[in-house]
Short mmCIF file of C-alpha atoms in Angstrom, two decimals:
data_model
loop_
_atom_site.label_atom_id
_atom_site.label_comp_id
_atom_site.label_asym_id
_atom_site.label_seq_id
_atom_site.Cartn_x
_atom_site.Cartn_y
_atom_site.Cartn_z
CA MET A 98 0.00 0.00 0.00
CA ALA A 99 1.50 3.30 -1.10
CA SER A 100 0.47 5.20 2.03
CA TRP A 101 2.83 3.04 4.13
CA THR A 102 5.88 4.23 2.18
CA ALA A 103 4.63 7.81 2.05
CA VAL A 104 4.22 8.03 5.80
CA LYS A 105 7.53 6.25 6.47
CA ASP A 106 9.31 8.81 4.28
CA CYS A 107 7.73 11.60 6.31
CA PHE A 108 8.88 9.96 9.56
CA ASP A 109 12.43 9.49 8.30
CA LYS A 110 12.68 13.17 7.33
CA ASP A 111 11.33 14.28 10.70
CA ARG A 112 13.55 12.21 13.02
CA GLN A 113 15.87 15.10 13.82
CA HIS A 114 12.99 17.17 15.19
CA SER A 115 11.32 14.59 17.43
CA PHE A 116 11.85 11.29 19.17
CA TYR A 117 9.72 8.48 20.51
CA ALA A 118 10.32 6.13 23.40
CA PRO A 119 8.53 3.12 24.92
CA ILE A 120 7.34 3.48 28.51
CA GLY A 121 7.30 0.12 30.27
CA PRO A 122 5.21 -1.16 33.20
CA ALA A 123 7.66 0.10 35.85
CA ARG A 124 6.86 3.70 34.88
CA VAL A 125 3.08 3.34 34.49
CA VAL A 126 0.75 4.41 37.31
CA GLY A 127 -2.99 3.79 37.35
CA ARG A 128 -3.15 0.90 34.87
CA ALA A 129 -1.83 -2.64 35.24
CA ILE A 130 0.45 -3.58 32.34
CA ASP A 131 1.31 -7.24 31.75
CA PRO A 132 4.88 -7.33 30.39
CA ALA A 133 4.52 -10.83 28.89
CA PRO A 134 5.15 -11.01 25.13
CA ALA A 135 2.42 -11.91 22.66
CA ARG A 136 1.74 -15.53 21.81
CA ALA A 137 0.70 -16.40 18.28
CA GLY A 138 -2.78 -17.86 18.14
CA VAL A 139 -3.60 -16.67 21.68
CA HIS A 140 -3.42 -12.88 21.89
CA TYR A 141 -5.34 -10.04 20.32
CA PHE A 142 -4.01 -6.49 20.11
CA ARG A 143 -5.22 -2.97 19.38
CA LEU A 144 -3.76 0.54 19.38
CA TRP A 145 -5.07 3.51 21.38
CA LEU A 146 -4.30 7.21 21.29
CA SER A 147 -4.10 7.61 25.08
CA ASP A 148 -3.04 11.24 25.32
CA MET A 149 -2.25 14.03 22.88
CA HIS A 150 -1.43 17.67 23.35
CA LEU A 151 -0.64 20.23 20.67
CA SER A 152 -0.04 23.90 21.34
CA LYS A 153 0.73 26.33 18.52
CA GLU A 154 0.83 30.07 17.96
CA ILE A 155 -1.79 29.90 15.22
CA ALA A 156 -5.33 28.69 15.77
CA TRP A 157 -5.90 24.99 15.28
CA MET A 158 -9.17 24.04 13.58
CA LYS A 159 -8.96 27.32 11.62
CA GLU A 160 -5.59 27.85 9.92
CA LEU A 161 -4.61 24.20 10.42
CA VAL A 162 -6.75 21.07 10.62
CA PRO A 163 -5.24 18.14 12.59
CA ALA A 164 -5.66 14.49 11.63
CA VAL A 165 -4.48 11.32 13.36
CA HIS A 166 -3.34 8.58 10.99
CA SER A 167 -2.43 4.94 11.65
CA VAL A 168 -1.46 1.86 9.65
CA ILE A 169 -1.16 -1.65 11.05
CA GLN A 170 0.65 -4.28 8.97
CA LEU A 171 0.19 -7.92 9.99
CA ASP A 172 -0.47 -11.45 8.77
CA PHE A 173 -4.25 -11.77 8.61
CA GLY A 174 -6.51 -14.47 7.21
CA GLY A 175 -3.81 -16.09 5.12
CA ARG A 176 -2.69 -12.73 3.72
CA PRO A 177 0.88 -11.92 4.85
CA GLY A 178 1.71 -8.27 5.34
CA LEU A 179 -1.88 -7.03 5.10
CA GLN A 180 -2.08 -3.28 5.77
CA ILE A 181 -5.07 -1.81 7.59
CA PRO A 182 -5.07 2.00 7.47
CA GLY A 183 -7.09 4.42 9.52
CA ILE A 184 -7.51 8.18 9.84
CA ALA A 185 -9.47 10.43 12.19
CA ASP A 186 -10.38 14.02 11.37
CA SER A 187 -10.67 17.00 13.70
CA SER A 188 -14.26 16.12 14.67
CA THR A 189 -12.84 13.40 16.94
CA LEU A 190 -10.32 15.74 18.55
CA LYS A 191 -11.01 18.53 21.02
CA ALA A 192 -9.81 22.12 20.92
CA GLU A 193 -9.35 23.85 24.23
CA GLU A 194 -10.64 27.35 24.87
CA GLY A 195 -9.12 29.78 22.39
CA ALA A 196 -8.57 26.95 19.85
CA THR A 197 -4.78 27.11 20.27
CA ASN A 198 -4.48 23.79 22.10
CA VAL A 199 -5.72 20.45 20.83
CA ILE A 200 -6.13 17.47 23.13
CA SER A 201 -7.38 13.93 22.71
CA ARG A 202 -7.71 11.15 25.26
CA ASN A 203 -8.23 7.39 24.96
CA ARG A 204 -9.31 7.19 21.33
CA LEU A 205 -9.26 3.74 19.71
CA LEU A 206 -7.18 3.81 16.51
CA THR A 207 -7.53 0.20 15.34
CA PRO A 208 -10.07 -2.61 15.63
CA THR A 209 -9.32 -5.75 17.63
CA LEU A 210 -6.83 -7.83 15.63
CA PRO A 211 -5.50 -11.36 16.24
CA PHE A 212 -1.78 -12.00 16.45
CA GLN A 213 -1.15 -14.98 14.20
CA GLY A 214 2.63 -14.80 14.25
CA GLY A 215 5.16 -13.10 12.04
CA THR A 216 5.85 -9.40 12.44
CA VAL A 217 3.44 -6.61 13.32
CA SER A 218 4.39 -3.15 12.08
CA ILE A 219 2.80 0.02 13.36
CA GLN A 220 2.68 3.56 12.03
CA ALA A 221 0.80 6.31 13.83
CA GLY A 222 1.16 10.03 13.61
CA LEU A 223 -0.33 13.48 13.77
CA PHE A 224 -0.57 15.44 10.53
CA SER A 225 -1.95 18.85 9.74
CA LEU A 226 -3.63 20.24 6.66
CA PRO A 227 -4.32 23.86 5.75
CA GLY A 228 -7.87 24.69 6.85
CA LYS A 229 -9.29 25.04 3.33
CA THR A 230 -12.90 24.03 2.79
CA TYR A 231 -12.21 21.42 0.09
CA LEU A 232 -9.46 19.79 2.19
CA ARG A 233 -11.80 19.57 5.17
CA GLY A 234 -14.30 17.78 2.94
CA PHE A 235 -11.66 15.39 1.62
CA LEU A 236 -10.46 14.61 5.15
CA LYS A 237 -14.00 14.07 6.39
CA THR A 238 -14.63 11.60 3.56
CA LEU A 239 -11.48 9.63 4.40
CA SER A 240 -12.44 9.60 8.07
CA SER A 241 -15.89 8.22 7.18
CA PHE A 242 -14.28 5.40 5.17
CA SER A 243 -11.98 4.70 8.10
CA THR A 244 -14.97 4.33 10.44
CA LEU A 245 -16.44 1.69 8.13
CA LEU A 246 -13.16 -0.23 8.20
CA ALA A 247 -12.67 -0.07 11.98
CA VAL A 248 -15.24 -2.74 12.85
CA PRO A 249 -14.99 -6.06 14.73
CA GLN A 250 -16.01 -8.07 11.63
CA ILE A 251 -13.12 -6.53 9.74
CA SER A 252 -12.87 -9.30 7.13
CA ALA A 253 -16.18 -8.10 5.69
CA ALA A 254 -14.81 -4.57 5.21
CA LEU A 255 -11.30 -5.23 3.86
CA ALA A 256 -12.32 -4.10 0.36
CA LEU A 257 -12.18 -0.55 1.76
CA ALA A 258 -8.54 -0.83 2.83
CA ALA A 259 -6.96 -0.19 -0.59
CA PRO A 260 -9.06 2.87 -1.59
CA LEU A 261 -8.65 4.33 1.89
CA GLY A 262 -4.88 3.84 1.70
CA ASP A 263 -4.83 5.45 -1.76
CA GLY A 264 -6.77 8.44 -0.44
CA ILE A 265 -4.38 8.87 2.48
CA GLN A 266 -1.46 8.61 0.06
CA GLU A 267 -2.94 11.39 -2.08
CA MET A 268 -3.50 13.57 0.97
CA LEU A 269 0.04 13.15 2.30
CA THR A 270 2.02 13.43 -0.91
CA GLY A 271 -0.21 15.55 -3.14
CA ASP A 272 -0.31 19.32 -3.37
CA THR A 273 -2.27 19.69 -0.14
CA GLY A 274 0.27 21.19 2.24
CA ALA A 275 0.03 18.21 4.61
CA ARG A 276 2.76 18.19 7.26
CA LEU A 277 3.85 15.64 9.85
CA HIS A 278 3.99 16.93 13.44
CA LEU A 279 4.57 13.75 15.44
CA GLY A 280 4.89 10.09 14.62
CA VAL A 281 5.72 6.57 15.74
CA LEU A 282 7.09 3.83 13.50
CA GLY A 283 8.00 0.36 14.73
CA SER A 284 8.03 -3.35 13.90
CA TYR A 285 7.51 -6.10 16.46
CA ALA A 286 8.07 -9.85 16.34
CA ALA A 287 6.46 -12.14 18.91
CA ASN A 288 9.11 -11.57 21.57
CA ASP A 289 8.85 -7.79 21.12
CA LEU A 290 5.07 -7.36 20.79
CA ARG A 291 3.72 -6.65 24.27
CA SER A 292 1.50 -4.20 26.12
CA THR A 293 3.28 -0.87 26.39
CA TYR A 294 3.01 2.87 25.96
CA LEU A 295 4.82 4.76 23.20
CA ALA A 296 5.47 8.49 23.54
CA ALA A 297 6.28 10.68 20.54
CA ILE A 298 7.47 14.15 21.51
CA ARG A 299 8.31 17.20 19.43
CA ALA A 300 11.69 17.57 21.09
CA THR A 301 15.14 16.04 21.01
CA ALA A 302 16.43 13.44 23.43
CA GLY A 303 18.73 16.17 24.74
CA GLN A 304 15.76 18.32 25.76
CA ILE A 305 13.85 15.52 27.51
CA ARG A 306 15.45 12.41 28.97
CA PRO A 307 13.47 9.32 27.93
CA ASP A 308 14.05 7.80 31.38
CA SER A 309 12.20 10.75 32.96
CA LEU A 310 8.91 9.94 31.20
CA TRP A 311 6.00 8.41 33.10
CA VAL A 312 2.37 7.58 32.40
CA VAL A 313 -0.08 8.47 35.16
CA ASP A 314 -3.74 7.62 34.55
CA ASP A 315 -3.12 7.55 30.78
CA GLN A 316 -1.48 11.00 30.81
CA LEU A 317 2.13 11.65 29.83
CA CYS A 318 4.17 13.00 32.74
CA VAL A 319 7.79 13.84 33.47
CA GLY A 320 9.81 13.56 36.67
CA ASP A 321 10.91 10.80 39.00
CA ALA A 322 9.25 8.17 41.16
CA LYS A 323 8.36 10.70 43.86
CA ASP A 324 7.62 13.83 41.84
CA ARG A 325 5.78 13.56 38.53
CA VAL A 326 3.94 16.35 36.69
CA PRO A 327 2.12 16.45 33.33
CA LEU A 328 4.44 17.24 30.45
CA THR A 329 4.07 20.82 29.20
CA GLY A 330 5.92 23.00 26.75
CA PHE A 331 6.15 20.32 24.07
CA ASP A 332 3.77 18.82 21.55
CA TYR A 333 3.31 15.10 22.05
CA ILE A 334 1.19 12.03 21.46
CA LEU A 335 1.01 9.03 23.77
CA LEU A 336 -0.01 5.68 22.25
CA ARG A 337 -0.99 2.52 24.11
CA LEU A 338 -0.45 -0.89 22.53
CA GLU A 339 -2.84 -3.28 24.29
CA LEU A 340 -2.55 -7.08 24.32
CA PHE A 341 -5.34 -9.31 25.63
CA THR A 342 -6.89 -12.76 25.23
CA GLU A 343 -10.60 -12.06 25.84
CA ARG A 344 -12.58 -10.06 23.27
CA ASP A 345 -15.31 -7.66 24.38
CA ASP A 346 -17.15 -7.34 21.04
CA TRP A 347 -18.52 -10.84 20.40
CA ASP A 348 -22.05 -9.81 19.49
CA GLN A 349 -20.68 -7.57 16.73
CA LEU A 350 -19.18 -10.62 14.98
CA THR A 351 -22.43 -11.09 13.08
CA SER A 352 -21.32 -14.11 11.03
CA ILE A 353 -21.33 -16.09 14.32
CA ALA A 354 -23.78 -14.13 16.47
CA GLU A 355 -26.68 -14.23 14.01
CA PRO A 356 -26.81 -18.03 13.44
CA TYR A 357 -26.26 -18.51 17.19
CA ALA A 358 -29.32 -16.36 17.93
CA ALA A 359 -31.25 -18.28 15.26
CA MET A 360 -30.26 -21.55 16.95
CA LEU A 361 -31.66 -20.33 20.26
CA ASP A 362 -34.90 -19.19 18.60
CA ALA A 363 -35.31 -22.58 16.90
CA LEU A 364 -34.75 -24.38 20.20
CA GLY A 365 -37.43 -22.20 21.77
CA GLU A 366 -39.77 -23.36 19.00
CA GLU A 367 -38.66 -26.98 19.56
CA ASN A 368 -37.51 -27.10 15.93
CA LYS A 369 -34.52 -29.41 16.26
CA GLY A 370 -33.68 -29.54 12.55
CA LYS A 371 -33.53 -25.76 12.18
CA ALA A 372 -31.56 -25.44 15.43
CA GLU A 373 -28.93 -27.97 14.29
CA SER A 374 -28.63 -26.24 10.93
CA SER A 375 -28.06 -22.86 12.60
CA LEU A 376 -25.56 -24.44 15.00
CA ARG A 377 -23.55 -25.85 12.10
CA GLN A 378 -23.60 -22.45 10.40
CA ALA A 379 -22.31 -20.71 13.54
CA ILE A 380 -19.56 -23.32 14.05
CA VAL A 381 -18.33 -23.10 10.44
CA ALA A 382 -18.35 -19.29 10.64
CA ALA A 383 -16.24 -19.44 13.82
CA LEU A 384 -13.74 -21.85 12.25
CA LYS A 385 -13.36 -19.60 9.21
CA ALA A 386 -13.31 -16.22 11.00
CA PRO A 387 -9.90 -14.55 10.47
CA GLU A 388 -10.82 -12.12 13.25
CA LEU A 389 -10.38 -14.92 15.80
CA THR A 390 -7.23 -16.38 17.28
CA GLN A 391 -6.61 -20.09 16.90
CA ALA A 392 -7.56 -20.50 20.57
CA ASP A 393 -10.98 -18.91 20.02
CA ARG A 394 -11.59 -20.86 16.83
CA ARG A 395 -11.53 -23.85 19.17
CA ARG A 396 -13.25 -22.35 22.21
CA ILE A 397 -16.28 -20.91 20.38
CA PRO A 398 -17.35 -24.10 18.53
CA GLU A 399 -16.96 -26.14 21.70
CA ALA A 400 -18.98 -23.60 23.68
CA LEU A 401 -21.69 -23.47 20.98
CA LYS A 402 -22.14 -27.24 21.09
CA LYS A 403 -22.27 -27.22 24.88
CA ARG A 404 -24.91 -24.48 24.85
CA TYR A 405 -26.96 -26.40 22.28
CA VAL A 406 -26.92 -29.59 24.35
CA GLU A 407 -27.91 -27.75 27.52
CA SER A 408 -30.79 -25.88 25.85
CA TYR A 409 -32.08 -28.90 23.94
CA SER A 410 -32.05 -31.07 27.03
CA ALA A 411 -34.04 -28.51 28.97
CA LEU A 412 -36.27 -27.62 25.99
CA GLN A 413 -36.50 -24.17 27.51
CA LEU A 414 -35.08 -21.02 26.00
CA PRO A 415 -33.87 -18.19 28.28
CA THR A 416 -35.07 -14.70 27.47
CA PHE A 417 -33.29 -13.35 24.41
CA GLY A 418 -30.46 -11.02 25.40
CA ASP A 419 -30.00 -12.31 28.94
CA ALA A 420 -26.45 -13.12 30.06
CA ASP A 421 -27.30 -16.81 29.74
CA GLY A 422 -29.27 -16.36 26.51
CA ALA A 423 -28.28 -14.86 23.17
CA ASP A 424 -25.22 -13.01 24.43
CA LEU A 425 -22.43 -14.68 22.45
CA GLY A 426 -19.77 -13.43 24.85
CA ALA A 427 -21.48 -15.24 27.74
CA LEU A 428 -20.63 -18.54 26.08
CA LEU A 429 -17.00 -18.13 27.05
CA LEU A 430 -17.60 -17.47 30.74
CA ASP A 431 -17.11 -21.16 31.52
CA ALA A 432 -14.77 -21.91 28.62
CA PRO A 433 -11.15 -22.95 29.27
CA PRO A 434 -8.55 -20.14 29.14
CA ALA A 435 -7.20 -19.21 25.74
CA GLU A 436 -3.73 -20.53 26.64
CA GLU A 437 -5.19 -23.96 27.44
CA ALA A 438 -7.23 -24.06 24.23
CA ALA A 439 -4.20 -23.09 22.16
CA ARG A 440 -2.23 -26.04 23.51
CA LYS A 441 -4.78 -28.40 21.94
CA GLY A 442 -3.97 -27.07 18.48
CA ALA A 443 -6.27 -26.18 15.62
CA LEU A 444 -9.82 -27.56 15.64
CA SER A 445 -10.75 -29.49 12.48
CA LEU A 446 -14.14 -29.17 10.83
CA GLU A 447 -14.82 -32.86 11.41
CA GLU A 448 -14.06 -32.51 15.12
CA ALA A 449 -16.09 -29.32 15.40
CA LEU A 450 -19.21 -30.87 13.86
CA SER A 451 -18.97 -34.26 15.52
CA GLY A 452 -21.98 -35.24 17.59
CA ILE A 453 -24.41 -32.89 15.81
#
């Protein structure tokens, strides 16, 4: 994708004016950070804009329009090196009184993505565009496309990735006056990919010591263990790379959630044939879902079959939407941990459908 190279070139040219540094668990206050590295087939990850502060002499949102851009490159669904771009326009950022300062806190930049091995590369940065009407419209259009791509069922929206990347490429390299202010660029193999914070600061390492940086309640601070204050006097962005094993968006994975709900409805009608058909559809969808880790492609089918057996035996359907009913996420409450499921290896279709 051309936008990857375009942004990287901007970062390389800007290195002398800014620096970025990881901030590990020992210098994070207010949020528990697990330092363990990612495990292929077990962990998910996503990228957050935890804290951002920009202060300029001219008025932001008027003379200059800010935009946050990100690209994640990973192996996804049998496609090595897939690039998933994203961009957020000024409507998602906040200008302080007087419109000279721009802040943003805890904004999700990427959807939940599974780590399937290989290398994960991350670009994220803050760009500005002149505040011309036509550029605002162009940026708003790109941001709208990005919203459509940043969904849990991302495999259904991947057709938008290429045109969105092309649009970002045009914005950054065309005759638009786009300029990089801050950025982060990094690549991580399994042993390197872990939960952490990344600070990008419009300063040199001589002006701010990296070992003086702290994160307190998702805000970038400077000082020592006893005396820490919010960083001021410099433009910065603070990113958070989050690793986890338990998704929180199951019911938005419609390829699984919809046939699962249909299965429960059929059981309530005592229509065994329709219920088994919907169960098979949900299991096959789970096995094929590139959004899931290998561990969850085992845990979900096993949990679906268990739920079917329990409901069919009782011939009584709980109220739709209850924690024990159609909530797909509730299926995993009693499921084995992801680490344990991963040790069993991949689940075959024959094994998944056995007994139905």
